[in-house]
Coordinates of C-alpha atoms in Angstrom, one line a residue:
X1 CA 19.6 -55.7 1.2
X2 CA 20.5 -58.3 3.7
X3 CA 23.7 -59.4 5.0
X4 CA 22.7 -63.1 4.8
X5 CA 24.0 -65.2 2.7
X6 CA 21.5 -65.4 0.0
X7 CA 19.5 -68.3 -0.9
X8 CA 16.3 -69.7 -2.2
X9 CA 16.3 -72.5 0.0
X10 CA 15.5 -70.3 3.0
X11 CA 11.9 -70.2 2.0
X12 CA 11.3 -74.0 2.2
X13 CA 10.0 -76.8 -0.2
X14 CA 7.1 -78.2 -1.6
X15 CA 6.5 -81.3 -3.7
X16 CA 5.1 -80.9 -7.5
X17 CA 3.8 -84.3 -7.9
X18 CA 7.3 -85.9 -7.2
X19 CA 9.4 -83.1 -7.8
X20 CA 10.6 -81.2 -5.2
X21 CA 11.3 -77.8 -5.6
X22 CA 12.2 -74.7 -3.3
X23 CA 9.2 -72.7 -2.8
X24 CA 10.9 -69.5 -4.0
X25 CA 10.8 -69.7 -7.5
X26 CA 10.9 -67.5 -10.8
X27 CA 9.0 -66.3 -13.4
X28 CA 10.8 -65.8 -17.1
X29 CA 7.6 -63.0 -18.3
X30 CA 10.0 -59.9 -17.5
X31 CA 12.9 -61.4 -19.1
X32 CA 11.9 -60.3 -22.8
X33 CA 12.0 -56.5 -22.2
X34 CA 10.7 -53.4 -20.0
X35 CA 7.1 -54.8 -20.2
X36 CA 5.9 -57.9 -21.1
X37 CA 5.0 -59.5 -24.4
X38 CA 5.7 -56.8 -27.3
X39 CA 5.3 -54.0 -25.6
X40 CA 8.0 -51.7 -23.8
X41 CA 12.0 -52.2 -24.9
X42 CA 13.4 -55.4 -25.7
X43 CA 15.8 -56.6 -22.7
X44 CA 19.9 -56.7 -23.3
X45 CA 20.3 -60.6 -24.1
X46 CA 23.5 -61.1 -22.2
X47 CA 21.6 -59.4 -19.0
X48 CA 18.6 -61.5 -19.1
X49 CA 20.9 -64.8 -19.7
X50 CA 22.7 -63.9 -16.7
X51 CA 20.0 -63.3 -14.5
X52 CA 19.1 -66.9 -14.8
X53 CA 22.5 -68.3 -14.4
X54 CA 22.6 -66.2 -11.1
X55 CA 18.8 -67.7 -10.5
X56 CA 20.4 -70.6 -10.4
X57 CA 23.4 -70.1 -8.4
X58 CA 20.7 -68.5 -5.8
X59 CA 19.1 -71.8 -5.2
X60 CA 16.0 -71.7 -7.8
X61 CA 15.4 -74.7 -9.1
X62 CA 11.7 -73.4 -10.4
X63 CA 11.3 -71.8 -13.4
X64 CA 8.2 -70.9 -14.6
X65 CA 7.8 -69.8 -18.4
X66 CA 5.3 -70.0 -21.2
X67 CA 6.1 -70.1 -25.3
X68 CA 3.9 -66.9 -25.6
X69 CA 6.6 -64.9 -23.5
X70 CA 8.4 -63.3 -26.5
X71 CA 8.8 -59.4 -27.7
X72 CA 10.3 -58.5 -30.4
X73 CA 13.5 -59.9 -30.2
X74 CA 13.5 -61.9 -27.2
X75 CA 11.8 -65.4 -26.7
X76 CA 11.4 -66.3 -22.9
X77 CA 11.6 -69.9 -23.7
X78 CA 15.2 -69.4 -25.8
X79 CA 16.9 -67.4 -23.4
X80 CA 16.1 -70.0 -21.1
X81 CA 17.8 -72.7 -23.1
X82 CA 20.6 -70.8 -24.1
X83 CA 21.2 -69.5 -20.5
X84 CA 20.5 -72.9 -18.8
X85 CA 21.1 -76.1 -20.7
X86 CA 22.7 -78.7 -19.6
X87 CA 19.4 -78.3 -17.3
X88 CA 20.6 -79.1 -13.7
X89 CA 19.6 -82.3 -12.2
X90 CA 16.6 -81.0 -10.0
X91 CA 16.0 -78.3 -12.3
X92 CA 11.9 -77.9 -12.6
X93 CA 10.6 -75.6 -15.8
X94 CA 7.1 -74.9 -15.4
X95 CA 5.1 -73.9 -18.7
X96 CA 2.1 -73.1 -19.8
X97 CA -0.7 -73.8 -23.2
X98 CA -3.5 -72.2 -24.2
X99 CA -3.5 -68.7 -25.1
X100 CA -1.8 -68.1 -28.7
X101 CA 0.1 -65.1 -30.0
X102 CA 0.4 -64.5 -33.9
X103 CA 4.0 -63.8 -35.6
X104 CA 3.8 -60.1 -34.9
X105 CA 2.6 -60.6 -30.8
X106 CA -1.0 -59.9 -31.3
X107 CA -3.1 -62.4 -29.0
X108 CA -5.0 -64.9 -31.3
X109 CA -7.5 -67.7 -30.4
X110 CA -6.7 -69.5 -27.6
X111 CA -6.2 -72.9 -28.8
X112 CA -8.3 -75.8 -28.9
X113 CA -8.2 -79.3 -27.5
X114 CA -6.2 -81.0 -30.9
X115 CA -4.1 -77.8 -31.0
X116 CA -2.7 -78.0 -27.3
X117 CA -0.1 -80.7 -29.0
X118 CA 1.8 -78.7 -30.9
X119 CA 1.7 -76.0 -28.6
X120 CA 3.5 -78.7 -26.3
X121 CA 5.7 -79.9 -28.8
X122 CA 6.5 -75.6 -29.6
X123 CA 7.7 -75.6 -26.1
X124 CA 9.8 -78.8 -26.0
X125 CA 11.2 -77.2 -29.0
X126 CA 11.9 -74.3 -27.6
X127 CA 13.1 -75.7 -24.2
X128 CA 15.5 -78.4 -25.8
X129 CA 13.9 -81.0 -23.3
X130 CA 12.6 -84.4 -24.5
X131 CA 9.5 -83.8 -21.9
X132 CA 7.9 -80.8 -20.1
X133 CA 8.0 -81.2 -16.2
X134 CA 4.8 -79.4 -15.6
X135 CA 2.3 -77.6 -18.3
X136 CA -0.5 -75.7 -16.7
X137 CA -3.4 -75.6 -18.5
X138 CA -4.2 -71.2 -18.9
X139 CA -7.9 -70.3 -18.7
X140 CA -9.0 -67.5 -20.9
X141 CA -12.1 -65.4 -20.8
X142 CA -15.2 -67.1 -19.3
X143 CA -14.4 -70.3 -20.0
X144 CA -16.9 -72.9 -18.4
X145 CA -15.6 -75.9 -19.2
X146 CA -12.1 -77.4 -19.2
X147 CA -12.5 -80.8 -19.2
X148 CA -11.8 -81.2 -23.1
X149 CA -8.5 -78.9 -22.9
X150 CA -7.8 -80.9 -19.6
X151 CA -8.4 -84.5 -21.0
X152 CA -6.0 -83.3 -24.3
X153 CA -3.2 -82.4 -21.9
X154 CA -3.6 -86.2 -19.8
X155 CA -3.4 -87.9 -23.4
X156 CA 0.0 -86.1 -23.8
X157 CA 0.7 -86.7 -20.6
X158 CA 0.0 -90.6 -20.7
X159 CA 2.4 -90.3 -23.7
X160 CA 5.0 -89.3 -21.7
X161 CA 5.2 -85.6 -23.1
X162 CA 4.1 -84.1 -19.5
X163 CA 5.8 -85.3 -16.5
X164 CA 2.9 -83.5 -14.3
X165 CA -0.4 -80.8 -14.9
X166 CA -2.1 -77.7 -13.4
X167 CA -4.3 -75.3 -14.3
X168 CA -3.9 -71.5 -14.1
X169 CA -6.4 -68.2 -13.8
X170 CA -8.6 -71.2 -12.7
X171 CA -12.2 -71.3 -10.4
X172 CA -13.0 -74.0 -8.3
X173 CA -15.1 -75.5 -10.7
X174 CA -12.1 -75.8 -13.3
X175 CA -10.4 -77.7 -10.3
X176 CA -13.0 -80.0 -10.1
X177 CA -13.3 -81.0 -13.7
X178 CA -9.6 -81.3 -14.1
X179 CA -9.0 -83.6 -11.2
X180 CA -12.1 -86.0 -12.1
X181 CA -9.4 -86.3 -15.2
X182 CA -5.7 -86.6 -14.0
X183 CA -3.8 -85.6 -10.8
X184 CA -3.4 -81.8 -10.5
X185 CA -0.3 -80.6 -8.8
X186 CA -0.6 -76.9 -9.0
X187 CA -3.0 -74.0 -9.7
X188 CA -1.9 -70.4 -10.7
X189 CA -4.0 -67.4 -9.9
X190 CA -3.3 -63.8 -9.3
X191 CA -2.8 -62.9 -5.7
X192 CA -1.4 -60.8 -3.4
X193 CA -1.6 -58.3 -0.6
X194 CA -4.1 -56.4 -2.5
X195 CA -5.4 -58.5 -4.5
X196 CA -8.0 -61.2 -2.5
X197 CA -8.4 -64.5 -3.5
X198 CA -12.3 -64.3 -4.8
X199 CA -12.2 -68.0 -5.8
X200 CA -11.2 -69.1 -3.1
X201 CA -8.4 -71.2 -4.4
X202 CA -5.8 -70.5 -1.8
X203 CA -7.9 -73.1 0.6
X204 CA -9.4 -75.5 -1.8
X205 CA -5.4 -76.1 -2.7
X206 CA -4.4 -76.3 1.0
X207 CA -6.8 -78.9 1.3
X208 CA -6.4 -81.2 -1.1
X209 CA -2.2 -80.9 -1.0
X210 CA -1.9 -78.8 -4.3
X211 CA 0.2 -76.3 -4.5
X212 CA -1.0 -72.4 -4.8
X213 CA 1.2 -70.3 -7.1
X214 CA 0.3 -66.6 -7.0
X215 CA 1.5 -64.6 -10.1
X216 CA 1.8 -60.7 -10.2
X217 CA 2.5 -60.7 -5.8
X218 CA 4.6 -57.8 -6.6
X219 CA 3.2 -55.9 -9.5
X220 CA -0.6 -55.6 -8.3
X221 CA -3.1 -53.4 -9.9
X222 CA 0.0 -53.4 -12.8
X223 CA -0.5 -56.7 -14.0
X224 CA 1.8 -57.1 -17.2
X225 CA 3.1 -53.3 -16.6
X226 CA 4.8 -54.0 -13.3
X227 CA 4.3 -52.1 -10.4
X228 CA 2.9 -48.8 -11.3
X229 CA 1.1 -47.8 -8.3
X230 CA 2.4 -45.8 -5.3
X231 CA 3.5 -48.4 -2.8
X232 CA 0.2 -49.4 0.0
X233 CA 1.6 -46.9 3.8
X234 CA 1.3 -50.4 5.0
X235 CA 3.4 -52.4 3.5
X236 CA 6.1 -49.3 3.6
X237 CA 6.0 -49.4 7.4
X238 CA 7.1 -52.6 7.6
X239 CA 9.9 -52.6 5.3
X240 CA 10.6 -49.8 7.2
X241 CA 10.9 -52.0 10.0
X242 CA 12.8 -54.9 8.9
X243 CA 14.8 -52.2 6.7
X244 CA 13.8 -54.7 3.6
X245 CA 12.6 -53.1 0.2
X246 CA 8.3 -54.0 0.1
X247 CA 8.9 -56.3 -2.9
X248 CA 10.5 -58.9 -0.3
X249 CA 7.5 -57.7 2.4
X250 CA 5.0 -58.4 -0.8
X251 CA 6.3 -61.7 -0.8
X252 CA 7.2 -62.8 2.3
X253 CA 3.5 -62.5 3.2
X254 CA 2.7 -64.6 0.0
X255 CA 4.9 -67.4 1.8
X256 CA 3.7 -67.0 4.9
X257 CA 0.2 -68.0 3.6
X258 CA 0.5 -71.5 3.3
X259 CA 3.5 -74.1 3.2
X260 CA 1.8 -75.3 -0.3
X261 CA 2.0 -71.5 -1.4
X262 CA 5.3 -71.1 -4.5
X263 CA 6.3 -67.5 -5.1
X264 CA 7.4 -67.0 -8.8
X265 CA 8.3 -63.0 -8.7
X266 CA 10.1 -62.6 -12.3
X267 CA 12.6 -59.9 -13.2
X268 CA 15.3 -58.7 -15.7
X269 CA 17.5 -56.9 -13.2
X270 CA 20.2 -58.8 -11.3
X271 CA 19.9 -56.8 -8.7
X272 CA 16.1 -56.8 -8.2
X273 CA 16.6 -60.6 -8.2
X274 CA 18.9 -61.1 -5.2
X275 CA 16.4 -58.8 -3.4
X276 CA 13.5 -61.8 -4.5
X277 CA 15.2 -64.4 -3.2
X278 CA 16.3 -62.8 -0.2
X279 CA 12.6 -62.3 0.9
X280 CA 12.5 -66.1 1.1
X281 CA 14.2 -65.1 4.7
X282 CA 11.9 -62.6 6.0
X283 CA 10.3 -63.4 8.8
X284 CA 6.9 -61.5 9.4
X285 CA 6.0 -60.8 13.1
X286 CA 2.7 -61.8 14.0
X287 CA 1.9 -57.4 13.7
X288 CA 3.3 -57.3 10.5
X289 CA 0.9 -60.0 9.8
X290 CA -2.0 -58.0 11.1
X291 CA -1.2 -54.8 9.3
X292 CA -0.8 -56.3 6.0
X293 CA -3.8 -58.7 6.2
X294 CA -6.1 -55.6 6.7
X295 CA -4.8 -54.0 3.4
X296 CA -6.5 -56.0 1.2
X297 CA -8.3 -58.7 3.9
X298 CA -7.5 -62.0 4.7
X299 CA -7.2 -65.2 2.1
X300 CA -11.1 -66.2 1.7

């Protein structure tokens, strides 16, 4: 832990659209229980409501969330109402559509183009917000084409239901067909030290002044799980060195990729989120750099 006074704002901003956000963010998955969706142990409702009061008081004013984050007692989306609303002015909640869940948590048909409304209107709902600041569009599968899903989501947005759109476990030809539609401000894939970006997202963002947000940077090969794996000798050594834990290593490098790069690292534990935030900080030396690039290989 670091002596510093804590705060998101140490990692810098970006712009979503118009919105302007601190790049250190959060991510509401973990908040339902021990593992995500139904699996694992339902989280303690008065811990998971205060770790996003403290999110707050940390200087997070990203939120990222989705209506299909629930277990069996605990909705993502609800805690996040009851824990945050009034919603700060400046506050940005990030959701996502697409992939459905049936009463009981098993995954369903994702849903199609005239369904995407109501799973819009489930998350307003949900929220207690009159419009959603920025619903990704979530890519399931093999998925070729987007543009029907993508042109839904710009009718709802004309209608002033979606302030802002992005896409998420996207290729670059999903990019492509989305922007020929409406303004994309953000694209969320999985990445991290050991986990290379194939599509080559990371770049194609950077160029065209989109933000990159990387989603399991901490858990890895553990996906949904968390971090099961024995932490990489590499990333050790230099927490070692900056006697930081290798979460905030994990994503301090995901900063240091690019100033259009968000981190969204999502937890349950108070303590594991003060540690987050703090990584926002961390400043890598240029051999700290070099050591954890060759782990996994530099950004394509």
């Amino acid at each position: 832990m670091t002596s510093h006074v804590v705060s998101a704002a140490a990692s810098g901003t970006w712009v979503l659209g118009d919105l302007t956000v601190n790049r250190m963010g959060f991510g509401a998955m973990r908040l339902t229980g021990s593992s995500a969706f139904h699996e694992g142990t339902p989280s303690d409702r008065g811990r998971a409501v205060a770790v996003l009061r403290r999110a707050v008081e940390l200087g997070v004013d990203h939120i990222d969330t989705a209506a299909f984050y629930f277990s069996r007692l605990r909705s993502a989306n609800e805690l996040i109402n009851s824990a945050l609303v009034p919603y700060a002015d400046g506050l940005v909640v990030t959701t996502k559509v697409g992939p459905a869940r049936d009463a009981c948590g098993g995954w369903a048909e994702s849903a199609r183009p005239d369904q995407l409304r109501g799973q819009v209107e489930e998350n307003l709902r949900q929220l207690g917000r009159d419009h959603l600041d920025v619903v990704n569009f979530r890519i399931t599968g093999r998925q070729e084409s987007i543009s029907e899903h993508f042109g839904a989501l710009s009718e709802l947005r004309d209608a002033g239901l979606i302030r802002h759109l992005g896409i998420s476990n996207a290729r670059h030809e999903h990019l492509v067909q989305a922007e020929a539609i409406a303004p994309v401000v953000c694209v969320q894939n999985r990445y991290g030290i050991d986990a290379p970006d194939r599509a080559g997202m990371l770049r194609a963002c950077a160029e065209r002044g989109i933000a990159f947000v990387p989603f399991f940077s901490i858990a890895g090969e553990g996906c949904e799980a968390g971090a099961v794996r024995a932490e990489r000798d590499g990333v050790l050594a230099v927490a070692g060195a900056h006697g930081v834990s290798p979460a905030q290593v994990r994503l301090a490098w995901i900063l240091r990729q690019g100033s259009h790069v968000l981190a969204i690292p999502g937890t349950g534990n108070p303590e594991h989120l003060v540690d987050n935030v703090a990584a926002g900080a961390l400043r890598l030396t240029r051999d700290d750099l070099l050591l954890l690039d060759s782990i996994g290989g530099p950004a394509s």
